[in-house]
mmCIF file of C-alpha atoms and ligand atoms in Angstrom:
data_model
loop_
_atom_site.group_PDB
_atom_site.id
_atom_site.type_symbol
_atom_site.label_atom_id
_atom_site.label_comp_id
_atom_site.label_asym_id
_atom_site.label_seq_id
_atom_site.Cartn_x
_atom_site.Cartn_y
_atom_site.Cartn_z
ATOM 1 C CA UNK A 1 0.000 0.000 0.000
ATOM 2 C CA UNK A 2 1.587 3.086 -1.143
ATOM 3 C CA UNK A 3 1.974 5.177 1.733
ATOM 4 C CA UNK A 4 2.554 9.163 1.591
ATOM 5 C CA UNK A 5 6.157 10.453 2.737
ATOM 6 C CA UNK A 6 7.749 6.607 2.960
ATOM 7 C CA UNK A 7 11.016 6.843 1.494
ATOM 8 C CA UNK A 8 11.936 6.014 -2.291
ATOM 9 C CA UNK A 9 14.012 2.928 -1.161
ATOM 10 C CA UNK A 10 10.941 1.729 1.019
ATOM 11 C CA UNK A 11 9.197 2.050 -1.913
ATOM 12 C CA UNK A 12 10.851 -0.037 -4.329
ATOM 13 C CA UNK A 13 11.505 -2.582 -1.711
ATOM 14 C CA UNK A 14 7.661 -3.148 -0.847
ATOM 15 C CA UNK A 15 6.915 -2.982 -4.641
ATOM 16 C CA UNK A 16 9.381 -5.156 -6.161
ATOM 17 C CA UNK A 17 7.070 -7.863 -6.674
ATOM 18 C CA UNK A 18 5.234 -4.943 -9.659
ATOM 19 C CA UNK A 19 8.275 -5.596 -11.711
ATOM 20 C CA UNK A 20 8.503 -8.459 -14.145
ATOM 21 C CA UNK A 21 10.798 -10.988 -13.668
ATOM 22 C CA UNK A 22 11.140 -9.882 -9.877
ATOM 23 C CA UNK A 23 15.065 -10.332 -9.586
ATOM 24 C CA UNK A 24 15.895 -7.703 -8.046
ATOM 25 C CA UNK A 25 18.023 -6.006 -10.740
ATOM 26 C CA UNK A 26 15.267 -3.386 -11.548
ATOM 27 C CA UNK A 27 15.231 -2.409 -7.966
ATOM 28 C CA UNK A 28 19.074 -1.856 -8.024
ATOM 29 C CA UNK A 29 19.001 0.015 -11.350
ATOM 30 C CA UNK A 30 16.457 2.621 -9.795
ATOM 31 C CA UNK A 31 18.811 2.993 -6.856
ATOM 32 C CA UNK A 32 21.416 3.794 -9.313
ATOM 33 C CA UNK A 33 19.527 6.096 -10.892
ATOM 34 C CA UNK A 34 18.649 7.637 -7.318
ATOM 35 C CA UNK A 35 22.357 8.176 -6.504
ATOM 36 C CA UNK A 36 23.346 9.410 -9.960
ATOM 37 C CA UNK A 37 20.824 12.022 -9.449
ATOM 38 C CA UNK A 38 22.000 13.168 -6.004
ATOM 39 C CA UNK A 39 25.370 13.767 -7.510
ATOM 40 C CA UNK A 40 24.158 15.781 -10.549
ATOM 41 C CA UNK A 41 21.508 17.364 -8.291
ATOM 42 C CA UNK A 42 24.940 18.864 -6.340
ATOM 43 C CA UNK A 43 26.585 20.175 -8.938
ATOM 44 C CA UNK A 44 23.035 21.716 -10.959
ATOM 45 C CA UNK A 45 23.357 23.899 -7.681
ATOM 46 C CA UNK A 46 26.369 25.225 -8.367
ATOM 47 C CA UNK A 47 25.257 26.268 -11.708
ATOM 48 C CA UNK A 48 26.641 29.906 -12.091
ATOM 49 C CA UNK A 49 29.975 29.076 -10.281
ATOM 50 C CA UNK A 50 33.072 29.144 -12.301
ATOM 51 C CA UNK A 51 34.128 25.741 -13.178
ATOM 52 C CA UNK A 52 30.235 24.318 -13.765
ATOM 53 C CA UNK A 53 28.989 27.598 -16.116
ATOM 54 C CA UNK A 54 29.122 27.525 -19.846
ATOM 55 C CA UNK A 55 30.107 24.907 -22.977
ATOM 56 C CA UNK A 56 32.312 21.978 -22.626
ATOM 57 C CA UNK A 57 33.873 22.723 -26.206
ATOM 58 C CA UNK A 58 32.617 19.966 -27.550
ATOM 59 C CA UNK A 59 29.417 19.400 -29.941
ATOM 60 C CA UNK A 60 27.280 16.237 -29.938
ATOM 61 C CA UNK A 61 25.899 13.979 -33.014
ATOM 62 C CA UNK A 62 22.812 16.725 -32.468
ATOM 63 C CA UNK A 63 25.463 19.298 -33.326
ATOM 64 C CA UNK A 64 24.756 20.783 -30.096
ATOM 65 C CA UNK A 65 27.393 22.268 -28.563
ATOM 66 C CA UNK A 66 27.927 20.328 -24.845
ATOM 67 C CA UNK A 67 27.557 22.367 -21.360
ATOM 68 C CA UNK A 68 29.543 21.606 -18.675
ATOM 69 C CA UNK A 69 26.816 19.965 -17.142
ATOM 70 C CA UNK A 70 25.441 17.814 -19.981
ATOM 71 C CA UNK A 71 29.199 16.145 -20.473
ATOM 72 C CA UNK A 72 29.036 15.690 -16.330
ATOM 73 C CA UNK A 73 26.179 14.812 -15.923
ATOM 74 C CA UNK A 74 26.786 12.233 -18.838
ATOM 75 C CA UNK A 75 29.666 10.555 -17.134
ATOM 76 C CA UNK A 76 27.882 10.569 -13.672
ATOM 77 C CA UNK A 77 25.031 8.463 -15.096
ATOM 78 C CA UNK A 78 27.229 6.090 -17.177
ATOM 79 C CA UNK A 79 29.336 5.390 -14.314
ATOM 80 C CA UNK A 80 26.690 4.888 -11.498
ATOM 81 C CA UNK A 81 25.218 2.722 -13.888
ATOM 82 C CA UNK A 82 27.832 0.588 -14.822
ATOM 83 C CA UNK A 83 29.464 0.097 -11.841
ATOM 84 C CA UNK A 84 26.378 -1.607 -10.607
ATOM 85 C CA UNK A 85 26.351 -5.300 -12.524
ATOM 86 C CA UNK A 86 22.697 -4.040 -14.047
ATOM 87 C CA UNK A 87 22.542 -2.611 -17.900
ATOM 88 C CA UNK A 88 24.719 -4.352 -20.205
ATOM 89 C CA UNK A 89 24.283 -1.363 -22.188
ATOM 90 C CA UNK A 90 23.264 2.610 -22.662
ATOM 91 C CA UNK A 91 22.508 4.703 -25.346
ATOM 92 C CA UNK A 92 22.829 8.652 -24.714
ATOM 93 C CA UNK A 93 22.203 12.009 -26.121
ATOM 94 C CA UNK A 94 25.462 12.860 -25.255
ATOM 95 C CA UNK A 95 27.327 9.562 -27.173
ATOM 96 C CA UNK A 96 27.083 9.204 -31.390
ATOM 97 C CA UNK A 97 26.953 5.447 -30.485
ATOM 98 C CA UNK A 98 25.384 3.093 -27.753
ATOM 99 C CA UNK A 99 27.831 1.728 -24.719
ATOM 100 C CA UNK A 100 28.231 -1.939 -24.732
ATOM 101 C CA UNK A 101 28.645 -2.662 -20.871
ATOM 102 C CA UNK A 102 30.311 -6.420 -20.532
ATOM 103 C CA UNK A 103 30.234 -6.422 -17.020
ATOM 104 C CA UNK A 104 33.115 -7.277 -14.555
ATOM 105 C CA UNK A 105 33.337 -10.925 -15.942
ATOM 106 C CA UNK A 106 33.131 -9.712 -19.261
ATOM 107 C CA UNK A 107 30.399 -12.209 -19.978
ATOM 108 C CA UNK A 108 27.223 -9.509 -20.908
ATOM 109 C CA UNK A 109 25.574 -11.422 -18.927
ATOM 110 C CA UNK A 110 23.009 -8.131 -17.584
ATOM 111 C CA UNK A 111 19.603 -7.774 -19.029
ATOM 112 C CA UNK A 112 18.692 -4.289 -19.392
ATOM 113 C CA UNK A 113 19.545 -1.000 -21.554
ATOM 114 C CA UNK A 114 19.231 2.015 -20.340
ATOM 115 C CA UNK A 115 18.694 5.040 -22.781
ATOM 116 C CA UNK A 116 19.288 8.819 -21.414
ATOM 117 C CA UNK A 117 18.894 12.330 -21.734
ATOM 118 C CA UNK A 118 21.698 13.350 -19.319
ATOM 119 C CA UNK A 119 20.819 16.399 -18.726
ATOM 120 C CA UNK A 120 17.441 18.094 -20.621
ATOM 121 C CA UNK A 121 16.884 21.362 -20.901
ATOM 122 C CA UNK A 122 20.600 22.383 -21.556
ATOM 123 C CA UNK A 123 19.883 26.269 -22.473
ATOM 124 C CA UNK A 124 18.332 26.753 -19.111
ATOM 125 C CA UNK A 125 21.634 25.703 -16.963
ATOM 126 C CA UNK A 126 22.891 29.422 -17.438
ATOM 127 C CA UNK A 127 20.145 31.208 -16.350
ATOM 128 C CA UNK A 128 19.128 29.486 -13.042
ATOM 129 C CA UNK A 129 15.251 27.818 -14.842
ATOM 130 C CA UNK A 130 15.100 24.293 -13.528
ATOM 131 C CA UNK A 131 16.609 21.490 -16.220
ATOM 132 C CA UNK A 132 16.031 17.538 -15.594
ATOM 133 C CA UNK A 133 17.524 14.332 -16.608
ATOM 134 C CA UNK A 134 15.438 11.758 -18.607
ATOM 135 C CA UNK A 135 15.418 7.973 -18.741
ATOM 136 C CA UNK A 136 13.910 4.873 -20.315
ATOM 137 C CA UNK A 137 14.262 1.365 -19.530
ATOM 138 C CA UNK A 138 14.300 -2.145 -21.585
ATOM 139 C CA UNK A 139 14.840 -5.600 -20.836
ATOM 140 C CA UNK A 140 17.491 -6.873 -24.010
ATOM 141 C CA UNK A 141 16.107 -8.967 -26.919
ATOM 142 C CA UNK A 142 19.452 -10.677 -27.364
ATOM 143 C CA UNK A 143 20.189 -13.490 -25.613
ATOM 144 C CA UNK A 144 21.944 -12.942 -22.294
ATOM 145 C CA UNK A 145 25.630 -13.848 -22.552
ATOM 146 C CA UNK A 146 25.967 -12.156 -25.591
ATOM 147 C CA UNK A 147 26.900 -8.034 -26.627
ATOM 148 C CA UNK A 148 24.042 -6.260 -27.171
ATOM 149 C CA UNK A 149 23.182 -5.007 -30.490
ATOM 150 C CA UNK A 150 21.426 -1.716 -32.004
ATOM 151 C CA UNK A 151 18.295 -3.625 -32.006
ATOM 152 C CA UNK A 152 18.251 -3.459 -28.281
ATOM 153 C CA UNK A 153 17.876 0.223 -28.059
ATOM 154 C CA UNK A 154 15.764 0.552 -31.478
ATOM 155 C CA UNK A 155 12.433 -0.844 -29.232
ATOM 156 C CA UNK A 156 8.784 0.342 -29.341
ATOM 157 C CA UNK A 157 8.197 2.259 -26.449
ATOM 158 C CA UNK A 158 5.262 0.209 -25.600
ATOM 159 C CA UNK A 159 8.142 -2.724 -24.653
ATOM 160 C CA UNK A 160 9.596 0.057 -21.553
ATOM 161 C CA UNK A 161 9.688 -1.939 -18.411
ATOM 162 C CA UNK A 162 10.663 1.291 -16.323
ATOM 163 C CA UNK A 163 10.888 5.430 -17.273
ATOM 164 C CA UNK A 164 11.303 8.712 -15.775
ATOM 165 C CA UNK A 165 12.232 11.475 -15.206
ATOM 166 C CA UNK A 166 14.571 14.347 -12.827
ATOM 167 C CA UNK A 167 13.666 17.778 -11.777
ATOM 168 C CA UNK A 168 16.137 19.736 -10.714
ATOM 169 C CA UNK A 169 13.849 23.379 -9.880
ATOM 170 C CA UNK A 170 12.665 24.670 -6.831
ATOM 171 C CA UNK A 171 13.287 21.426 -5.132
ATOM 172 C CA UNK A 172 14.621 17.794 -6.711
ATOM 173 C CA UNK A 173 12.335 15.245 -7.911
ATOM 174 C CA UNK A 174 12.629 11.660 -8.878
ATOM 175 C CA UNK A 175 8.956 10.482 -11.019
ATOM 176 C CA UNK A 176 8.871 7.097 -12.611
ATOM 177 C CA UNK A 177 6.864 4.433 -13.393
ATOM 178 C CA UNK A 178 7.001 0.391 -13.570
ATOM 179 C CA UNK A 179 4.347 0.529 -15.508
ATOM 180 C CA UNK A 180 1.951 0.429 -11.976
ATOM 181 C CA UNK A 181 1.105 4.014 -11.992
ATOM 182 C CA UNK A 182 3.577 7.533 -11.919
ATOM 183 C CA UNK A 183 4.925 8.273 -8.525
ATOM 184 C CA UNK A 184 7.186 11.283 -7.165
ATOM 185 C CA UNK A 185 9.655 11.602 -4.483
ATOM 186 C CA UNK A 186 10.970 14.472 -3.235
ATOM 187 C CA UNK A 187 14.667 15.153 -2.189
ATOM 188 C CA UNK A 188 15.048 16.120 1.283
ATOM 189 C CA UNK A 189 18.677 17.582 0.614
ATOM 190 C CA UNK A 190 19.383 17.943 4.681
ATOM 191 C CA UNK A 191 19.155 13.998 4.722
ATOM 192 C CA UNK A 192 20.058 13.079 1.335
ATOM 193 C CA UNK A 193 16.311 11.092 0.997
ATOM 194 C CA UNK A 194 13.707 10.830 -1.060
ATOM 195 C CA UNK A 195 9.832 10.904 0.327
ATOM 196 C CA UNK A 196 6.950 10.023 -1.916
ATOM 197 C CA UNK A 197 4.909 13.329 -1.887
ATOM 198 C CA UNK A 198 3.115 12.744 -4.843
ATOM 199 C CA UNK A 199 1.476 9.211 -4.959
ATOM 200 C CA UNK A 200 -0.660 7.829 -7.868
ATOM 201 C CA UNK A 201 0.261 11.164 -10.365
ATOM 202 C CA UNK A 202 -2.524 11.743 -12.460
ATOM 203 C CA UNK A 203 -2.566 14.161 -15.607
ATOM 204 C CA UNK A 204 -6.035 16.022 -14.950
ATOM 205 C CA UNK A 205 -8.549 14.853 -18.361
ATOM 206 C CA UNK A 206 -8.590 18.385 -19.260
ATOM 207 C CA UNK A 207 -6.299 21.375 -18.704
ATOM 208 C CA UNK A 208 -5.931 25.458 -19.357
ATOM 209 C CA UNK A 209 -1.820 25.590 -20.410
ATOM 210 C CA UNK A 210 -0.678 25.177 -23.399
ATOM 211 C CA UNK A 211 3.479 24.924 -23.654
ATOM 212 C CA UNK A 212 4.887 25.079 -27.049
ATOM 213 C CA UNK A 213 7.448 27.634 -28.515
ATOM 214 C CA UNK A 214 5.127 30.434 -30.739
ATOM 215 C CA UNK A 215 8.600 32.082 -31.734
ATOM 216 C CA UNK A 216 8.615 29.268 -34.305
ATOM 217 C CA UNK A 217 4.881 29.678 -35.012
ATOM 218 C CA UNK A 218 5.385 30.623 -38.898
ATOM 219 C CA UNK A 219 7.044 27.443 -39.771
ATOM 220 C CA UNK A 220 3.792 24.975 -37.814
ATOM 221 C CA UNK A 221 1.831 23.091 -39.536
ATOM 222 C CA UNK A 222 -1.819 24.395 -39.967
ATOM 223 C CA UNK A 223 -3.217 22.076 -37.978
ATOM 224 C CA UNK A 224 -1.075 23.280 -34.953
ATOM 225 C CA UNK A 225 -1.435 27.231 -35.953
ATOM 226 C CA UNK A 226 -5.727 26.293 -35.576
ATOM 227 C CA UNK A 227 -4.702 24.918 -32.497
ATOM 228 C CA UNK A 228 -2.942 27.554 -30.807
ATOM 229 C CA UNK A 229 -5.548 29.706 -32.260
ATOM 230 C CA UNK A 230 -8.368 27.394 -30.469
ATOM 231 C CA UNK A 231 -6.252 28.262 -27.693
ATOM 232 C CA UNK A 232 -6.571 31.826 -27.340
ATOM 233 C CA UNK A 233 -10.270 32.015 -28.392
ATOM 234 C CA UNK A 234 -12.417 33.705 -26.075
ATOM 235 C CA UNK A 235 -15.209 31.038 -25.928
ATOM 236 C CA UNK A 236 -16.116 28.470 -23.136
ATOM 237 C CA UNK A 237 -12.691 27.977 -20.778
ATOM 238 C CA UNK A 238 -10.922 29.856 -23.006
ATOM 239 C CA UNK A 239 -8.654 31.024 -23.583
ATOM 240 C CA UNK A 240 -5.858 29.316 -22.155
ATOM 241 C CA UNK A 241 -2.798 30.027 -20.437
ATOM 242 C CA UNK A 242 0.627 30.053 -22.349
ATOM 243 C CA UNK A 243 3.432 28.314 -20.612
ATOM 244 C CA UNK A 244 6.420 27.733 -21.930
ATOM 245 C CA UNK A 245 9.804 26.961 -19.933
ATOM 246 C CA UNK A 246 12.019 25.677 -22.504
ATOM 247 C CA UNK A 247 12.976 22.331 -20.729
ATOM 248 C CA UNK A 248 10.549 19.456 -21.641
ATOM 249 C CA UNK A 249 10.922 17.629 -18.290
ATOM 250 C CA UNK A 250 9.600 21.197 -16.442
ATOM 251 C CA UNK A 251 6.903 21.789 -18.782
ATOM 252 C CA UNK A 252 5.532 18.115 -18.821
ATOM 253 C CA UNK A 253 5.700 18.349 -14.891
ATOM 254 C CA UNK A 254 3.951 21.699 -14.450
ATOM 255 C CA UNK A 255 1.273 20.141 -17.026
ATOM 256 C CA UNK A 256 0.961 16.805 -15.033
ATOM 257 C CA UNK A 257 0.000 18.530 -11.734
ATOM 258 C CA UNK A 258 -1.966 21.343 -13.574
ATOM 259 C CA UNK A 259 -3.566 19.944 -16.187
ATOM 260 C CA UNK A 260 -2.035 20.990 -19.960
ATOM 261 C CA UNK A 261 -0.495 20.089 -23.173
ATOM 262 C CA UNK A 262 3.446 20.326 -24.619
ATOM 263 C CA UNK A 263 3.824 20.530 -27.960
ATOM 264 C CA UNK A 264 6.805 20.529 -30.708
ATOM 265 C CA UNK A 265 5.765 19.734 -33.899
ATOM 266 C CA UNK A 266 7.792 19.662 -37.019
ATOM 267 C CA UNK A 267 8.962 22.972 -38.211
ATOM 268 C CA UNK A 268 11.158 24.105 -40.817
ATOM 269 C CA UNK A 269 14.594 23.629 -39.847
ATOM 270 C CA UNK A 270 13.508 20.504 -37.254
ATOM 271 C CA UNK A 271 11.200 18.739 -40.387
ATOM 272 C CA UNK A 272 10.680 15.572 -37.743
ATOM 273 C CA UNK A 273 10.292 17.863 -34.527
ATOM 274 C CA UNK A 274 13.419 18.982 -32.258
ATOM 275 C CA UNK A 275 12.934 15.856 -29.960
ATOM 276 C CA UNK A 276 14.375 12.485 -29.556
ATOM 277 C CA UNK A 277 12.131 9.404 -29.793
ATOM 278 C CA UNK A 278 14.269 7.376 -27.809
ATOM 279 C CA UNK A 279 15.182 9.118 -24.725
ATOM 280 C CA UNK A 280 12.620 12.115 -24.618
ATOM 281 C CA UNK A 281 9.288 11.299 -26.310
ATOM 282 C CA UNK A 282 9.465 7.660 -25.576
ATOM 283 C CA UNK A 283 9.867 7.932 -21.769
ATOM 284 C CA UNK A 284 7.186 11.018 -21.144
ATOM 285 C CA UNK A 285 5.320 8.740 -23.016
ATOM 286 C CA UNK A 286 5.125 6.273 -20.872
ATOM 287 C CA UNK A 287 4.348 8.063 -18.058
ATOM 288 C CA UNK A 288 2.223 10.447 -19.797
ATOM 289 C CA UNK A 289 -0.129 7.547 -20.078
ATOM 290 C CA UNK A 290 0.826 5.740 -17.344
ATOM 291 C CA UNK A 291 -0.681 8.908 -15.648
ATOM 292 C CA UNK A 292 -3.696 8.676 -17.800
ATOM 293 C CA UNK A 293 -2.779 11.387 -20.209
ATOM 294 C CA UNK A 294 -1.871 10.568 -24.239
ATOM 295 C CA UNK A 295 1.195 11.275 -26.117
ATOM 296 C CA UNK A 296 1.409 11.087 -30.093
ATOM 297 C CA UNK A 297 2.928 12.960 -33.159
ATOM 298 C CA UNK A 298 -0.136 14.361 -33.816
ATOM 299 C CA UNK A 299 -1.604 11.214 -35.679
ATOM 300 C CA UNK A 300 -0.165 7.651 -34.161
ATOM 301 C CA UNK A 301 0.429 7.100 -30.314
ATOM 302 C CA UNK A 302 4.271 7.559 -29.750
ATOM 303 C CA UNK A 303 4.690 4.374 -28.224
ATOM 304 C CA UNK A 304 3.779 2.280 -30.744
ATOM 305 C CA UNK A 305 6.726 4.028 -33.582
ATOM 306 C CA UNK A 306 9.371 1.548 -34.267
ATOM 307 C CA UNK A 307 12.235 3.415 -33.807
ATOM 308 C CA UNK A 308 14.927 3.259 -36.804
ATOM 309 C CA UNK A 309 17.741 5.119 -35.666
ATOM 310 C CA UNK A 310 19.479 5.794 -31.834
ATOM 311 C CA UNK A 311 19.013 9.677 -32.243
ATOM 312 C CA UNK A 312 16.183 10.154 -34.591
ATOM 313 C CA UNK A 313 13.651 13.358 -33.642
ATOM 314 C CA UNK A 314 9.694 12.994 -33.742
ATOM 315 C CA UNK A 315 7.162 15.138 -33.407
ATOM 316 C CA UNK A 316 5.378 15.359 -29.929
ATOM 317 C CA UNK A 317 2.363 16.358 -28.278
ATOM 318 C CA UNK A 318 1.851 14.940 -24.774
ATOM 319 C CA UNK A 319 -0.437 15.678 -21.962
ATOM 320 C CA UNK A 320 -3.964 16.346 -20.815
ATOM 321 C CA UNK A 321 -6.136 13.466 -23.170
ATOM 322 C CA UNK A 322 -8.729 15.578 -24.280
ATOM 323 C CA UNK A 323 -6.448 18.416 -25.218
ATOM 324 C CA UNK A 324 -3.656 16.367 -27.155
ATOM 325 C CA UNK A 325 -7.207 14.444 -29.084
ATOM 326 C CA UNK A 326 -7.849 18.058 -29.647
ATOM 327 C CA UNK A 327 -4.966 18.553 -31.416
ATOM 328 C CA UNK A 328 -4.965 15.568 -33.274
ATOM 329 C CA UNK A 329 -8.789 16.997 -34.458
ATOM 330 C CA UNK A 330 -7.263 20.121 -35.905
ATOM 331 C CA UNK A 331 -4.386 17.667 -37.534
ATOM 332 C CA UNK A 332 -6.224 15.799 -39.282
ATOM 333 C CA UNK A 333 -8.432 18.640 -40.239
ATOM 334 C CA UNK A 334 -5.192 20.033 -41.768
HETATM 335 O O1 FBP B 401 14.456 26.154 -27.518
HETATM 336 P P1 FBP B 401 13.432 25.302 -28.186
HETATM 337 O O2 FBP B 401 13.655 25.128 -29.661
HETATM 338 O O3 FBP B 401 12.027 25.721 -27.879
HETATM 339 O O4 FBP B 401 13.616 23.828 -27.591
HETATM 340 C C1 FBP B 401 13.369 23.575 -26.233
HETATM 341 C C2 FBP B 401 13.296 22.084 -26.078
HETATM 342 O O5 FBP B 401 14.574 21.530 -26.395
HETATM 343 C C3 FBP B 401 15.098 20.824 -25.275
HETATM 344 O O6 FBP B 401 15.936 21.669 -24.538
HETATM 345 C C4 FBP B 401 15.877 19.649 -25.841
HETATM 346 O O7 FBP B 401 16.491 18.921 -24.830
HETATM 347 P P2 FBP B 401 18.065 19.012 -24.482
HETATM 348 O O8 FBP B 401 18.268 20.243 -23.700
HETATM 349 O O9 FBP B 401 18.260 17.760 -23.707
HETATM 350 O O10 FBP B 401 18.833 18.997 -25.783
HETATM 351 C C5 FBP B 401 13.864 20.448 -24.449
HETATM 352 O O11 FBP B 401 14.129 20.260 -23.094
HETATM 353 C C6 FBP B 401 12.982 21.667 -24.648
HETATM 354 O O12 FBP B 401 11.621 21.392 -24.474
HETATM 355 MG MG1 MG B 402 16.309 16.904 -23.733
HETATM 356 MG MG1 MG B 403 19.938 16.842 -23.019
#
């Protein structure tokens, strides 16, 4: 029985018997996750401080160039990850290619992948607006014993066995799901824990904020411009409220608790949307529905795209259900 305030490692203890295959492993690979997080979560704080501020030099396969924080973050992740005898292999932002983790014996003989979005929400680090870290778990379709291959990664997202997400803003949140429901745990930074203070998550049927950037409004499809116009009708419960952070994890959260949409459709010089199927869309998806919202491209349910390559972008529209049908009205409308 899900009990408000018990701590995040009471709560995957007393719920281990949700996950499939109950071995344990699962349990571990959210603790990892937990830790990685608390590490990351320190140095987010320090964002502003000399040696944490700014790019890393580098760009990724995105052609983005890396922050500070998106190449440590990166490593943190990897490493808390891999040190722990769990994924036997993960697929980043941050990497071209995926990690093939042998394990100590060198005998691949883990069972999950983990992909990641190390750090989301990278043009926010600068200017002190909350960023978050993104994840999605598999269990491998190659047999155990031997390295895992691209096909691993390149899963439906209806096959995720685990996904979430961190919040690094006024406070630090952990929210994931099993697949039994969203819940979200709160860091108490004093003690270095995490209490579930929001049990059972739901995404409210119906909402009044819309998040998606307008600055690129000229280059949306119609369907989305007769959206946004919808939007800001004065008729009924409208018209809405624009919000628009700029880091998906923030906006999706805000929306979950409030009630709202997030939206990045195609545009001109992002033809398949900005976002990545595999580590963004895939894992709010999840727990978008898991929640009892709806996520799609504005046609087909996200989680049901077979996924072709380890970086490829989609559009996305996640959130409220009757908003993000709403928008898949006006879509099909054209
Ligand atoms: O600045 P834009 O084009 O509106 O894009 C903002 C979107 O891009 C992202 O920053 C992409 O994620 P990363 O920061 O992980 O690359 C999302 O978090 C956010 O919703
Ligand atoms: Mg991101
Ligand atoms: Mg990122």
């Amino acid at each position: 029985m899900t009990k408000k305030n018990q701590t995040l490692g009471e709560f995957i203890i007393e719920n281990q018997t949700d996950f499939p295959y109950a071995s344990g492993e699962l349990s571990r690979l959210i603790n990892s996750i937990r830790l990685a997080a608390k590490m990351v979560n320190h140095e987010v704080n320090k964002a502003g401080l000399v040696d944490i501020t700014g790019a890393a030099g580098d760009t990724n396969i995105q052609g983005e160039d890396q922050q500070k924080l998106d190449v440590f973050a990166n490593e943190t992740f990897i490493k808390t990850l891999t040190n722990r005898e769990i994924v036997c292999g993960i697929a980043s932002e941050e990497n071209d290619d995926f990690i093939t983790i042998e394990g100590q014996k060198n005998d691949h003989k883990n069972k999950y992948v983990v992909l990641i979005d190390p750090l989301d929400g990278s043009s926010n680090i600068d200017v002190n607006v909350s960023v978050g870290t993104i994840f999605s778990v598999y269990r491998r379709i190659t047999p155990v014993g031997t390295p895992v291959t691209i096909e691993d990664f390149l899963q439906p997202g209806n096959l995720q066995v685990a996904a979430g997400y961190i919040i690094y803003g006024t406070s630090t949140m952990l929210v994931y799901t099993t697949g039994h429901g969203v819940n979200g745990f709160t860091l108490n930074p004093a003690l270095g824990t995490y209490y579930l203070s929001h049990p059972n998550m739901k995404f409210p049927e119906n909402g009044k904020i819309y998040s998606v950037n307008e600055g690129n409004y000229v280059h949306f499809p119609q369907g989305i411009k007769n959206y946004i116009k919808y939007c800001q009708e004065e008729k009924e419960d409208r018209p809405y409220t624009s919000r628009y952070i700029g880091s998906l994890v923030s906006d999706i959260h805000r929306n979950m608790i409030k009630g709202g949409i997030y939206i990045y459709p195609g545009i001109s010089n992002y033809p398949n949307g900005k976002l990545r199927l595999l580590y963004e869309c895939n894992p709010m998806a999840f727990l978008a529905e898991q929640a009892g919202g709806k996520a799609s491209d504005g046609f087909q349910r996200i989680m049901d795209i077979k996924p072709t390559e380890l970086h490829q972008r989609i559009p996305f529209v996640c959130g409220s259900k009757q908003m993000v049908e709403k928008v898949e009205e006006f879509m099909k409308k054209g």
